[in-house]
Short mmCIF file of C-alpha atoms in Angstrom, two decimals:
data_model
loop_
_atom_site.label_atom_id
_atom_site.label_comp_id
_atom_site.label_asym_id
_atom_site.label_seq_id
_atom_site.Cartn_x
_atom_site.Cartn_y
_atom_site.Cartn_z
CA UNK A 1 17.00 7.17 -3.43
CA UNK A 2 17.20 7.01 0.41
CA UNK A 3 15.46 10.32 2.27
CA UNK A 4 19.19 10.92 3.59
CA UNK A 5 20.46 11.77 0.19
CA UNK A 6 18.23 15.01 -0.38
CA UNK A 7 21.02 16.96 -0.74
CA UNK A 8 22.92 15.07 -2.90
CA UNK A 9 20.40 15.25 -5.21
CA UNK A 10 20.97 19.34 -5.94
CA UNK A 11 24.14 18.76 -8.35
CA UNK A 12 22.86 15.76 -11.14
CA UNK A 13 19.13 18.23 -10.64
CA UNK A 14 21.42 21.65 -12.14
CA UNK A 15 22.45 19.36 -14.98
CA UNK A 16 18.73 18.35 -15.58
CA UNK A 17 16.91 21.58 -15.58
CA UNK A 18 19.36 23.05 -17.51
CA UNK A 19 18.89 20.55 -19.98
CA UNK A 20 15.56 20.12 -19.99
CA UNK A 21 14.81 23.88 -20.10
CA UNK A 22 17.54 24.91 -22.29
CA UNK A 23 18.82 27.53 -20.09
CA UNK A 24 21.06 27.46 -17.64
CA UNK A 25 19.20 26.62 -14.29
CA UNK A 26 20.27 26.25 -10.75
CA UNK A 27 18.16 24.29 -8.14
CA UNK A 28 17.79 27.21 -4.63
CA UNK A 29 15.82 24.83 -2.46
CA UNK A 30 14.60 21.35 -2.07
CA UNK A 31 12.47 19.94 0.24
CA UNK A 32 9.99 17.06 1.38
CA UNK A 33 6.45 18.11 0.32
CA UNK A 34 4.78 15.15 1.46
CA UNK A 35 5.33 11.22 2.91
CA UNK A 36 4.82 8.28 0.69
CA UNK A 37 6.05 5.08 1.38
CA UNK A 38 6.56 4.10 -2.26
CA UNK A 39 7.63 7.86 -3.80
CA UNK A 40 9.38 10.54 -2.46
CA UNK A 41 7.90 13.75 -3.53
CA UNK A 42 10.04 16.76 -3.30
CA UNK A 43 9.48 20.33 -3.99
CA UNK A 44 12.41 21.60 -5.90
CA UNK A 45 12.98 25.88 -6.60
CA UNK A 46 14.83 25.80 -10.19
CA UNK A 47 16.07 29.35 -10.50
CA UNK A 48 16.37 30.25 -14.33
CA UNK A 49 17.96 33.46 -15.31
CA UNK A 50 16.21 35.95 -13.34
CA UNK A 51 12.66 33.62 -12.65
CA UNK A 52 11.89 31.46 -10.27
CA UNK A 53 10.09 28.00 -10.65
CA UNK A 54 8.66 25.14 -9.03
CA UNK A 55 8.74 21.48 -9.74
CA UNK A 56 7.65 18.12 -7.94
CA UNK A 57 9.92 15.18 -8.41
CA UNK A 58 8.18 12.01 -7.83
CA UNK A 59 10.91 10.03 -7.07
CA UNK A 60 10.31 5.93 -7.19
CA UNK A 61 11.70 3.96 -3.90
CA UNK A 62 13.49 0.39 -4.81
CA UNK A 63 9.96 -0.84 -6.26
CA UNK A 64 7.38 -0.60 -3.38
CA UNK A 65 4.00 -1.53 -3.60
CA UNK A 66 5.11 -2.72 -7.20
CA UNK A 67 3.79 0.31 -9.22
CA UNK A 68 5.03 2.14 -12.75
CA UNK A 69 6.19 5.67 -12.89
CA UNK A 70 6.04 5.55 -16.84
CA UNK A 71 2.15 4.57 -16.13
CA UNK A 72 1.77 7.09 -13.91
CA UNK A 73 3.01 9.72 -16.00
CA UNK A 74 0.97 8.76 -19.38
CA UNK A 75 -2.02 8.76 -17.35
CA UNK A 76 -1.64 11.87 -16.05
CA UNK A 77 -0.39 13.61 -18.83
CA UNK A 78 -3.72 12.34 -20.91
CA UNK A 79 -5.79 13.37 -18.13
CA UNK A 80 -4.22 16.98 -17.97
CA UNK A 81 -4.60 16.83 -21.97
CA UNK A 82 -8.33 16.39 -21.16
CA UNK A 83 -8.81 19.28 -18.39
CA UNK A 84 -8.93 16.87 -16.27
CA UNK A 85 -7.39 18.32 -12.27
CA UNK A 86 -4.35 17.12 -12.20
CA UNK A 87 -0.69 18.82 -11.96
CA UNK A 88 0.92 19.37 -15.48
CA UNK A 89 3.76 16.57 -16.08
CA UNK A 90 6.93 17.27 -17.59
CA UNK A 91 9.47 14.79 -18.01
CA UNK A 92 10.12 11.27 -17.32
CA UNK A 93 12.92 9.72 -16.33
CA UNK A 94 12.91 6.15 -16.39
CA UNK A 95 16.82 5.31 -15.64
CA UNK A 96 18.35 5.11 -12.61
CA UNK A 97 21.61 6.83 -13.81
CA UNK A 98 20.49 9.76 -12.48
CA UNK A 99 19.04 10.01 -8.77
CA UNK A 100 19.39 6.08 -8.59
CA UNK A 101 15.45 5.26 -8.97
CA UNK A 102 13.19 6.31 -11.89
CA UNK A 103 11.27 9.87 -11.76
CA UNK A 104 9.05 12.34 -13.18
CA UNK A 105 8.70 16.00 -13.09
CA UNK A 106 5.44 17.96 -12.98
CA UNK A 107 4.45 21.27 -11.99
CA UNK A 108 3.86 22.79 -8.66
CA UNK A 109 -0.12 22.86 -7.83
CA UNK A 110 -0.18 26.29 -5.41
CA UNK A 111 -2.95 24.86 -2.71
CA UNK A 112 -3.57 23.22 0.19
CA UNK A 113 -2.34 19.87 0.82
CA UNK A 114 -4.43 19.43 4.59
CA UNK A 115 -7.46 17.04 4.92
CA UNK A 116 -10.22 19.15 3.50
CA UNK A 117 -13.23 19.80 5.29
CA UNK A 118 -17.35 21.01 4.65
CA UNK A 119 -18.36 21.49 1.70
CA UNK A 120 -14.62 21.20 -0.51
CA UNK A 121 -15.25 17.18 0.69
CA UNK A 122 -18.38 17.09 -1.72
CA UNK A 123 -16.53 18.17 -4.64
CA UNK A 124 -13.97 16.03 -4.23
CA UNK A 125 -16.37 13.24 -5.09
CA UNK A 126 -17.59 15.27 -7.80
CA UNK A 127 -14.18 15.23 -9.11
CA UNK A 128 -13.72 11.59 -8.45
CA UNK A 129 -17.26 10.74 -10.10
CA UNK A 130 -15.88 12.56 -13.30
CA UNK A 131 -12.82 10.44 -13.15
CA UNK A 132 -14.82 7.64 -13.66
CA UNK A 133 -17.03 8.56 -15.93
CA UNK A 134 -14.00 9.99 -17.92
CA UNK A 135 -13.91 8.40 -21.74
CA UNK A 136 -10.60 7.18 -21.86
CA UNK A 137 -10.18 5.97 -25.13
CA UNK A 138 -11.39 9.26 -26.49
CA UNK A 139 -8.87 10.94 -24.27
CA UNK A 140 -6.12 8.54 -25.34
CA UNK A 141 -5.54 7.38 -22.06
CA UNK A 142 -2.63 3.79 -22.38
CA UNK A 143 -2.97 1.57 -19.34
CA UNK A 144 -0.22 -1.29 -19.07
CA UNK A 145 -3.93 -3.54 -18.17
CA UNK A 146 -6.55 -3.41 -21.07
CA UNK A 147 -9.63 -5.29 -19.95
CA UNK A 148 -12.60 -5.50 -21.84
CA UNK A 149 -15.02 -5.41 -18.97
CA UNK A 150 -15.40 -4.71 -15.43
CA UNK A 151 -15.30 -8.32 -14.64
CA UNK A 152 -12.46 -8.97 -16.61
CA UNK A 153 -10.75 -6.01 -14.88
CA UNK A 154 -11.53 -7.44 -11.70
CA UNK A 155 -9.49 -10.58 -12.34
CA UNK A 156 -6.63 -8.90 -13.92
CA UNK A 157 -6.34 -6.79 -10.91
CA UNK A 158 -6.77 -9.93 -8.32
CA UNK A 159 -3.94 -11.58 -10.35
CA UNK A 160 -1.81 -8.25 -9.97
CA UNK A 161 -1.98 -8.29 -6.95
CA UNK A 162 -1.01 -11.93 -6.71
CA UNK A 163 1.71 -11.93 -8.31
CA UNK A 164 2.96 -8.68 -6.33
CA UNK A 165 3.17 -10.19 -3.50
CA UNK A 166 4.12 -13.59 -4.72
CA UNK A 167 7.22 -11.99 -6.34
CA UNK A 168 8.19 -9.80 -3.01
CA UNK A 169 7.67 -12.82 -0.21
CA UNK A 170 9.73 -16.03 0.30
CA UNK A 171 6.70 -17.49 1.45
CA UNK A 172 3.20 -18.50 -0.01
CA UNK A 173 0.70 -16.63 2.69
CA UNK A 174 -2.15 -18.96 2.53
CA UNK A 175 -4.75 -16.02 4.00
CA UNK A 176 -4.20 -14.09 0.88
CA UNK A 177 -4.15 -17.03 -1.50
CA UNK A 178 -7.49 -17.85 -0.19
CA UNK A 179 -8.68 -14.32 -0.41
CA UNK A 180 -7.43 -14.50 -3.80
CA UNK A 181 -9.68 -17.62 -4.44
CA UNK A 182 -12.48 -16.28 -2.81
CA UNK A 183 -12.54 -12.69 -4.65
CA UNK A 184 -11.78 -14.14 -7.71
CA UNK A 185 -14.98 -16.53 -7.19
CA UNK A 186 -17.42 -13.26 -6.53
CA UNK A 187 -15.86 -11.20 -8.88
CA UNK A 188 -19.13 -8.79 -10.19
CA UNK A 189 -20.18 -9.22 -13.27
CA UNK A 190 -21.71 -6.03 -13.87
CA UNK A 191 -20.68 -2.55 -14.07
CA UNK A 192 -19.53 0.08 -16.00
CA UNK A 193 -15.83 0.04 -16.83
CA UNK A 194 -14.23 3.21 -15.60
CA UNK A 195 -10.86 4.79 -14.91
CA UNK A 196 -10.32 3.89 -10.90
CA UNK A 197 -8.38 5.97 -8.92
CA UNK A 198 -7.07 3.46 -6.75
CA UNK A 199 -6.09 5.45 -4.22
CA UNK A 200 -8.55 8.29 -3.61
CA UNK A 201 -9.16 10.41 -0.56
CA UNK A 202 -8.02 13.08 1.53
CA UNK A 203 -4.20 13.37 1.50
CA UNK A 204 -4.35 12.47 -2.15
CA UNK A 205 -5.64 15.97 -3.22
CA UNK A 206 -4.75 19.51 -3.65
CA UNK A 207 -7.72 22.07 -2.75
CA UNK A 208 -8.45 26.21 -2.27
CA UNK A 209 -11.09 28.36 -1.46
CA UNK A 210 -13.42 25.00 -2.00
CA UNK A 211 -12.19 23.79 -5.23
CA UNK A 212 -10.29 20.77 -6.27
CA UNK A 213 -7.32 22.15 -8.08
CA UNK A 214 -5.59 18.71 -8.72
CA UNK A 215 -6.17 14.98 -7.44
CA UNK A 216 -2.75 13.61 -6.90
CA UNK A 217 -0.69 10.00 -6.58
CA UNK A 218 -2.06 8.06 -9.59
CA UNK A 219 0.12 5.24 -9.12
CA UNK A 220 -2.64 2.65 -8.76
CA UNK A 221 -4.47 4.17 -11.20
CA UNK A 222 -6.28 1.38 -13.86
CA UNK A 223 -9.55 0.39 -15.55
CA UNK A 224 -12.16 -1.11 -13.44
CA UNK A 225 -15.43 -0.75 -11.04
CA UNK A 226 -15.42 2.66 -9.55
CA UNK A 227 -17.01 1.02 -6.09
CA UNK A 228 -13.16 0.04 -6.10
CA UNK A 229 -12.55 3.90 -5.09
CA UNK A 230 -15.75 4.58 -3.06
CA UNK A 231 -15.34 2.02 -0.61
CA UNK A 232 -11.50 2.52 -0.07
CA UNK A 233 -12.05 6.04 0.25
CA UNK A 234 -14.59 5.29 3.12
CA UNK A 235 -12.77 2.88 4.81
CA UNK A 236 -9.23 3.41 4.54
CA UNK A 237 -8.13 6.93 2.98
CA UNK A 238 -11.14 9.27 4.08
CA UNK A 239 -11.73 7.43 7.70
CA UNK A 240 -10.37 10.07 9.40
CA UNK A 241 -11.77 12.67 7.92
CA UNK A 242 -16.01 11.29 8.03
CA UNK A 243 -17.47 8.36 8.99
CA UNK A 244 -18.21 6.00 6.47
CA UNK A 245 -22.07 6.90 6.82
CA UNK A 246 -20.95 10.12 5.97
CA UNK A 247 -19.36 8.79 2.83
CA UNK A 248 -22.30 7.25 2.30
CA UNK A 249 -24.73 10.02 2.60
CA UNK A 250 -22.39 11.97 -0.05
CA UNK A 251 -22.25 9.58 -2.59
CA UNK A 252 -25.88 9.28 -2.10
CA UNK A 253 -26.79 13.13 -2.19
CA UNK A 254 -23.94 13.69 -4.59
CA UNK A 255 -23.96 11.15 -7.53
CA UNK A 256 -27.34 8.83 -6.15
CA UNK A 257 -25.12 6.10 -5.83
CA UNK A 258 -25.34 3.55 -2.73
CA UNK A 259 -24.10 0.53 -2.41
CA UNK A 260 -25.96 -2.60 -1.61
CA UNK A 261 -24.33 -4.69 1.28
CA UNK A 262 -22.91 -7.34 -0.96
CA UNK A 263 -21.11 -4.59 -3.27
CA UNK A 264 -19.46 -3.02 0.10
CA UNK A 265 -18.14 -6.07 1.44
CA UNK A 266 -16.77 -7.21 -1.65
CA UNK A 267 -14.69 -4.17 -2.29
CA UNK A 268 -13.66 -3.95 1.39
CA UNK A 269 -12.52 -7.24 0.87
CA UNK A 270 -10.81 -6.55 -2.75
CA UNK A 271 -8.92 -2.97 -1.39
CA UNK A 272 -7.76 -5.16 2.08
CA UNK A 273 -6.19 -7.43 -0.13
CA UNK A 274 -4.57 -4.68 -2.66
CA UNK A 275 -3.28 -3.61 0.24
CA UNK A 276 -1.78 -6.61 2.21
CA UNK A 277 -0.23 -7.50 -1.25
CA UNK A 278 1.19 -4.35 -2.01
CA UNK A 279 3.18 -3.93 1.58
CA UNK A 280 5.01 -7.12 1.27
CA UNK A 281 6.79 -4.98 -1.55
CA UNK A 282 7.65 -3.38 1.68
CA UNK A 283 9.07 -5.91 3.92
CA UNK A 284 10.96 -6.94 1.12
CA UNK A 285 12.69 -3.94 0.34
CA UNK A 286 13.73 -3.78 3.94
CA UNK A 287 15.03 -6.94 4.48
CA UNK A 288 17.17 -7.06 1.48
CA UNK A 289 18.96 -4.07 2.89
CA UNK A 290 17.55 -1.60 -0.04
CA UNK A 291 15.58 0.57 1.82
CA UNK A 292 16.33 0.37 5.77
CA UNK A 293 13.98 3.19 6.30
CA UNK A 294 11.95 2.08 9.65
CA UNK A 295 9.06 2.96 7.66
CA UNK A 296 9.20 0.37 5.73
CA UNK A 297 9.71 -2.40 8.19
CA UNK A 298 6.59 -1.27 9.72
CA UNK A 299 4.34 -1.18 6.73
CA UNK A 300 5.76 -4.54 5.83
CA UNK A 301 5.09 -6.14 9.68
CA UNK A 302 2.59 -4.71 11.88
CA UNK A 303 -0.03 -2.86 9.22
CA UNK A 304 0.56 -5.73 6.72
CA UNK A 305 -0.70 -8.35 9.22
CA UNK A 306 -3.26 -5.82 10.69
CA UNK A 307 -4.71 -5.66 6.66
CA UNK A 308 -4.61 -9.47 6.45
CA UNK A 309 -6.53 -9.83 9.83
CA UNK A 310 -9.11 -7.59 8.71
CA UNK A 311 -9.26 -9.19 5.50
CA UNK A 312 -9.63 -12.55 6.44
CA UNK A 313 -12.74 -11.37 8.89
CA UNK A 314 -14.38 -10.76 5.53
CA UNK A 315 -13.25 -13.94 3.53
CA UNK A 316 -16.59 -16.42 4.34
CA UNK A 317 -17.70 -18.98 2.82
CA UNK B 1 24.42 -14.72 38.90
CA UNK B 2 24.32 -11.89 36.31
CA UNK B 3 27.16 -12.34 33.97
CA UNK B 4 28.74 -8.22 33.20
CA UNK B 5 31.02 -8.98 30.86
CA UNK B 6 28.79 -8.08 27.93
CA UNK B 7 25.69 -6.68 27.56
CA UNK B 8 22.96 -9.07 26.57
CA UNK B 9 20.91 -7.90 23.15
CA UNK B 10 17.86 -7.00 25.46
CA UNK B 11 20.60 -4.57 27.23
CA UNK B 12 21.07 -2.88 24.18
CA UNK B 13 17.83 -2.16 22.61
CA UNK B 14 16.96 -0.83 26.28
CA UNK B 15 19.29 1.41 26.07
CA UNK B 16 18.82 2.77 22.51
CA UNK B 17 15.30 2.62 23.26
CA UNK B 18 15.81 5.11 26.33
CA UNK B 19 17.90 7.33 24.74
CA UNK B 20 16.03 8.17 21.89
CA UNK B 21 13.09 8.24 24.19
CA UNK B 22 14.73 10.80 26.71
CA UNK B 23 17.76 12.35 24.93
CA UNK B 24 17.10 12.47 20.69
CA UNK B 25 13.29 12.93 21.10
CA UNK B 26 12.56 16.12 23.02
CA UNK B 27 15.76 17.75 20.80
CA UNK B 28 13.74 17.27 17.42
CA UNK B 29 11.74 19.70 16.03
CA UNK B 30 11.15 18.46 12.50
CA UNK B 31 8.38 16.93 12.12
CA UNK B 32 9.43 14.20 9.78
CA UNK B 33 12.45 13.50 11.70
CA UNK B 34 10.15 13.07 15.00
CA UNK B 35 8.19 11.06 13.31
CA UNK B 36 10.87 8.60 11.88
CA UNK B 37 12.46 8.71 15.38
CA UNK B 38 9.08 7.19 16.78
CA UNK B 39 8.80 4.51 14.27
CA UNK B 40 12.38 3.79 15.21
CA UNK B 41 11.52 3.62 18.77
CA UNK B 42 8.63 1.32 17.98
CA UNK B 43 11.04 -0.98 16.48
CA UNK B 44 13.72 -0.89 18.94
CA UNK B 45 11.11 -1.91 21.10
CA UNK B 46 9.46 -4.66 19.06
CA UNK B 47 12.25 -6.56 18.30
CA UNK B 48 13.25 -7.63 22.06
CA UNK B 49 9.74 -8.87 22.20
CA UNK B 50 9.38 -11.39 20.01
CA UNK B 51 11.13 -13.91 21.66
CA UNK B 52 12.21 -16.94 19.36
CA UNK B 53 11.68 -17.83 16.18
CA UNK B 54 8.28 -19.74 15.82
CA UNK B 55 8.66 -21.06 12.64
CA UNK B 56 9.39 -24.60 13.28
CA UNK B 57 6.67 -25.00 15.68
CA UNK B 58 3.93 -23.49 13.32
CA UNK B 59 4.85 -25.62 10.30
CA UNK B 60 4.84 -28.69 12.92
CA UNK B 61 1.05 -27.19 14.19
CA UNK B 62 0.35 -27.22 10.12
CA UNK B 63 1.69 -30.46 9.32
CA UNK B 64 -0.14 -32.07 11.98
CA UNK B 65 -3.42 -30.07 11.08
CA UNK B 66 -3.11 -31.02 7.46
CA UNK B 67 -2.54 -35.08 8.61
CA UNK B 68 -5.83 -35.29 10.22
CA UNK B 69 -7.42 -33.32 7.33
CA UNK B 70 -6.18 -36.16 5.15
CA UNK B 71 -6.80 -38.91 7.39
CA UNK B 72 -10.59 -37.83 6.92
CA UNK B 73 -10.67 -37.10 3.42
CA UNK B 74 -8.80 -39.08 0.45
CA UNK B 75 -8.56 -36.10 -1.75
CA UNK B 76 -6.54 -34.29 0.67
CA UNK B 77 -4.61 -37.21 1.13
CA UNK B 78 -4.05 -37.61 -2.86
CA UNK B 79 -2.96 -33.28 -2.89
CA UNK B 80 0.18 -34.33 -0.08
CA UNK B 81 3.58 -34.01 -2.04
CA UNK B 82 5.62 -36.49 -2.17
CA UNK B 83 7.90 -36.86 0.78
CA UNK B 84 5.28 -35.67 3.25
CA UNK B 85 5.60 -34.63 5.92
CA UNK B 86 8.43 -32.75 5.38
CA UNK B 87 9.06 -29.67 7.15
CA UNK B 88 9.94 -27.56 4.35
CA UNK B 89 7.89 -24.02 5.16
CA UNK B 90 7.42 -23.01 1.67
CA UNK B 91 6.17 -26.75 0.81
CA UNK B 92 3.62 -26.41 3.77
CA UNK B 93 2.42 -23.69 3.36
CA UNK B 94 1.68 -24.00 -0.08
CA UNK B 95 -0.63 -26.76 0.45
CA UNK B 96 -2.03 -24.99 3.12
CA UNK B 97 -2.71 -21.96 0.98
CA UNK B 98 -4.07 -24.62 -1.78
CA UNK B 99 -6.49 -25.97 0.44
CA UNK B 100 -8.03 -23.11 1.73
CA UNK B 101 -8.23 -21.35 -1.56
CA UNK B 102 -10.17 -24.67 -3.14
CA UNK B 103 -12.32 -24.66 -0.43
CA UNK B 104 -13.64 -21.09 -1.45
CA UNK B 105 -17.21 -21.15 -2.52
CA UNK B 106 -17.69 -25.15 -1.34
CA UNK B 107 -19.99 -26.18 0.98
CA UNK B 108 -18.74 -29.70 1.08
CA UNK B 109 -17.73 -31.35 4.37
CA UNK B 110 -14.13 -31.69 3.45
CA UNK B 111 -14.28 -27.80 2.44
CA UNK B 112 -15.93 -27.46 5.51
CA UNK B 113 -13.49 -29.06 7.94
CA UNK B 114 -10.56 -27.00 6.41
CA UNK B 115 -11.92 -24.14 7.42
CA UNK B 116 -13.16 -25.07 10.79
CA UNK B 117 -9.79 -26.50 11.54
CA UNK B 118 -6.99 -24.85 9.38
CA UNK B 119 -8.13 -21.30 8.85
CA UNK B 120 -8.56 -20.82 12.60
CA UNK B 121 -4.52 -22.49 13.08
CA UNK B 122 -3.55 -19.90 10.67
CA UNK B 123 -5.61 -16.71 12.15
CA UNK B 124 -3.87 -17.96 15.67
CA UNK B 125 -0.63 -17.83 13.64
CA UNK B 126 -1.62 -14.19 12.57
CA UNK B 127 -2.92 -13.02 15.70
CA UNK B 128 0.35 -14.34 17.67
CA UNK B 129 2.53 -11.54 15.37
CA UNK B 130 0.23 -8.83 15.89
CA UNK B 131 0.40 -9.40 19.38
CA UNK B 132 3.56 -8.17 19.55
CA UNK B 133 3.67 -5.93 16.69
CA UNK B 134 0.74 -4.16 17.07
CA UNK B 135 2.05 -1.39 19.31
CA UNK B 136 3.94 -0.52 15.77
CA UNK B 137 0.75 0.68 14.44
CA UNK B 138 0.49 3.61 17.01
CA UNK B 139 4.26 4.61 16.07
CA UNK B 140 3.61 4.24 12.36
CA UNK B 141 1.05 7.02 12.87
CA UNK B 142 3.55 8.81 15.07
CA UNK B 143 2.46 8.21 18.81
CA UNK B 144 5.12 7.13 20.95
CA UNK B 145 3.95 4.18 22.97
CA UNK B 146 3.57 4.35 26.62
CA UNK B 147 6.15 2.00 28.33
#
């Protein structure tokens, strides 16, 4: 589903609320709620009889950065089963016979979607910390990866990756097959195995008045080493919004975790590559003519060689 | 002499370029369509600049790196395909990839050499794209480059 096609989306969307609630609904407004390069998220008004309510589509985009919407959604849906902050899903729509990419529904979180600042940045990393502490099999919780350890999770993940980008580019990129090597060959050991965000941070959050109502875009959501999520949300996600000593000082203060400099460099190294192998998906959508969004052609030139630059400054010995 | 029967490509993207600088630009007031509009500005921009296609030449700089890896050490010179050199890009650069990715974690002299002398080939390789894409990274995050 192209951004162009917004509007053509408001006719097969009366057909779906209406089915889905059982009453005859009628879709007043629909617009972008926020950028992603791999969903489109849309706030849609669904008027029903004489009430008014509010929906997010996340809408998939011709398979970039490789991700799962079914995933997605059974994640979430455990989580909110569990009390867990996140928006309430709805329904999933995993044909394309519809809006011409797989979807989901869930319900409109009424907050603020800026960068948050002071104090409502602490308990975002309290809400974080419980994600990883979270007891997922108690909860229920299906990921389509079921390692048995952190270190097993760490591999799986590497070889994700891999394959990600192996399956999106015509060419083997030998600076991410050795960074492949090289994180598979100081893969930790230890650690507890959590649920990991993937993609945590500012942006990726929906706050008021100081409190976390919902953390949002689970798509890389997945068992393994929550230092995954604290260094990415340093370095990459939450770099604009405090240093990384600042990071560092909160997860210190906040959950008395720090990092030793060994730990931070490897999971630098690990999120640069997730990254670089993830926007191929990119390039490859654009150059096949799928998605001709310039978007797209940038995250798949300029910021995927910029990752694999930085990467490789890491990749020693 | 300046031929004016047609407009040359560079012609072109000038032109687009300018237009959407001076003309679409300043009309937009959504911010996601100002946004896009930069990107697409970036991009009009970027793709006079990169010149010719360098992929010959950096599977030839490869090749030639990979020759006098294996003229040093047999067990590079046992890991050539068959029918080397050929100048195949996805052949190359899988033994590239190969050979840095068994040298991870080996303090040997061959694993040494290949990343004294092939990482830094492919890091030039690297840096030569960003080069001239980097300006993209200003107009991904919405800043229209200065011209």
């Amino acid at each position: 589903m192209k951004n162009s096609s917004m509007n053509e989306m408001t006719a097969p969307l009366r057909g779906f609320f209406t089915d889905k609630l059982g009453r005859p609904a009628t879709v007043s407004e629909t617009r972008r709620l926020a950028e992603g390069h791999s969903r489109q998220m849309l706030l849609v008004h669904v008027q029903v009889e004489d009430e008014q309510q509010r929906y997010v589509l996340r809408i998939e985009q011709d398979g970039i950065f490789g991700t799962s919407s079914a995933e997605e959604y059974r994640i979430m849906k455990g989580l909110y089963e569990v009390g867990f902050p996140v928006a309430r899903v709805r329904w999933l729509e995993t044909g394309r016979d519809l809006l011409g990419e797989p979807f989901f529904v869930m319900d409109y979180v009424d907050g603020d979607l800026d960068y948050p600042t002071g104090d409502t940045v602490g308990e975002f990393v309290k809400v974080l910390h419980r994600l990883h502490q979270l007891d997922w099999q108690s909860a229920g919780l299906e990921f389509d990866l079921k390692p048995q350890s952190v270190e097993e999770s760490t591999h799986m993940q590497i070889d994700r990756w891999t394959d990600i980008y192996r399956n999106a580019s015509n060419m083997p990129l030998p600076l991410l097959e050795e960074a492949a090597a090289w994180l598979h060959h100081y893969a930790p050991t230890e650690g507890r195995l959590g649920i990991v965000h993937g993609d945590p941070g500012p942006g990726n959050l929906v706050h008021d008045k100081g409190k976390i109502l919902a953390l949002t875009d689970f798509e890389f959501c997945h068992l393994g080493h929550c230092h995954e999520d604290f260094v990415f949300c340093a370095t990459m996600r939450g770099m604009h919004t405090l240093s990384v000593e600042q990071w560092v000082q909160l997860y210190r203060e906040l959950l008395g975790t720090e990092l030793t400099e060994k730990q931070w460099h490897y999971w630098h190294a690990f999120n640069l590559f997730k990254g670089a192998c993830a926007n191929t998906t990119s390039l490859r959508a654009f150059c096949e003519g799928r998605n001709p969004a310039p978007n797209l052609a940038i995250v798949g030139t300029a910021i995927q060689q910029n990752c694999m630059q930085q990467l490789s400054a890491l990749i020693t010995v | 002499m300046l031929d004016t029967r047609l407009p040359t490509d560079e012609h072109l993207w000038q032109c687009m370029s300018e237009t959407m600088r001076k003309v679409v630009l300043p009309s937009l007031e959504d911010p996601f369509a100002r946004v896009t509009l930069i990107r697409l500005i970036g991009l009009a921009e970027y793709a006079p600049a990169r010149g010719n296609d360098p992929t010959e030449r950096r599977i030839s700089e490869v090749v030639t790196c990979i020759d006098q890896l294996a003229a040093r050490f047999p067990a590079i010179q046992q890991q050539l395909p068959t029918q080397w050199p050929q100048m195949d890009a996805c052949v190359v650069y899988e033994l590239c990839g190969q050979l840095l990715a068994g040298a991870v974690g080996d303090n040997s002299e061959q694993a040494q050499q290949i990343r004294a002398e092939l990482k830094p080939l492919i890091l030039a390789q690297l840096d030569e794209d960003l080069s001239v894409s980097s300006p993209l990274i200003a107009s991904f995050g919405g800043q229209l480059n200065e011209k």
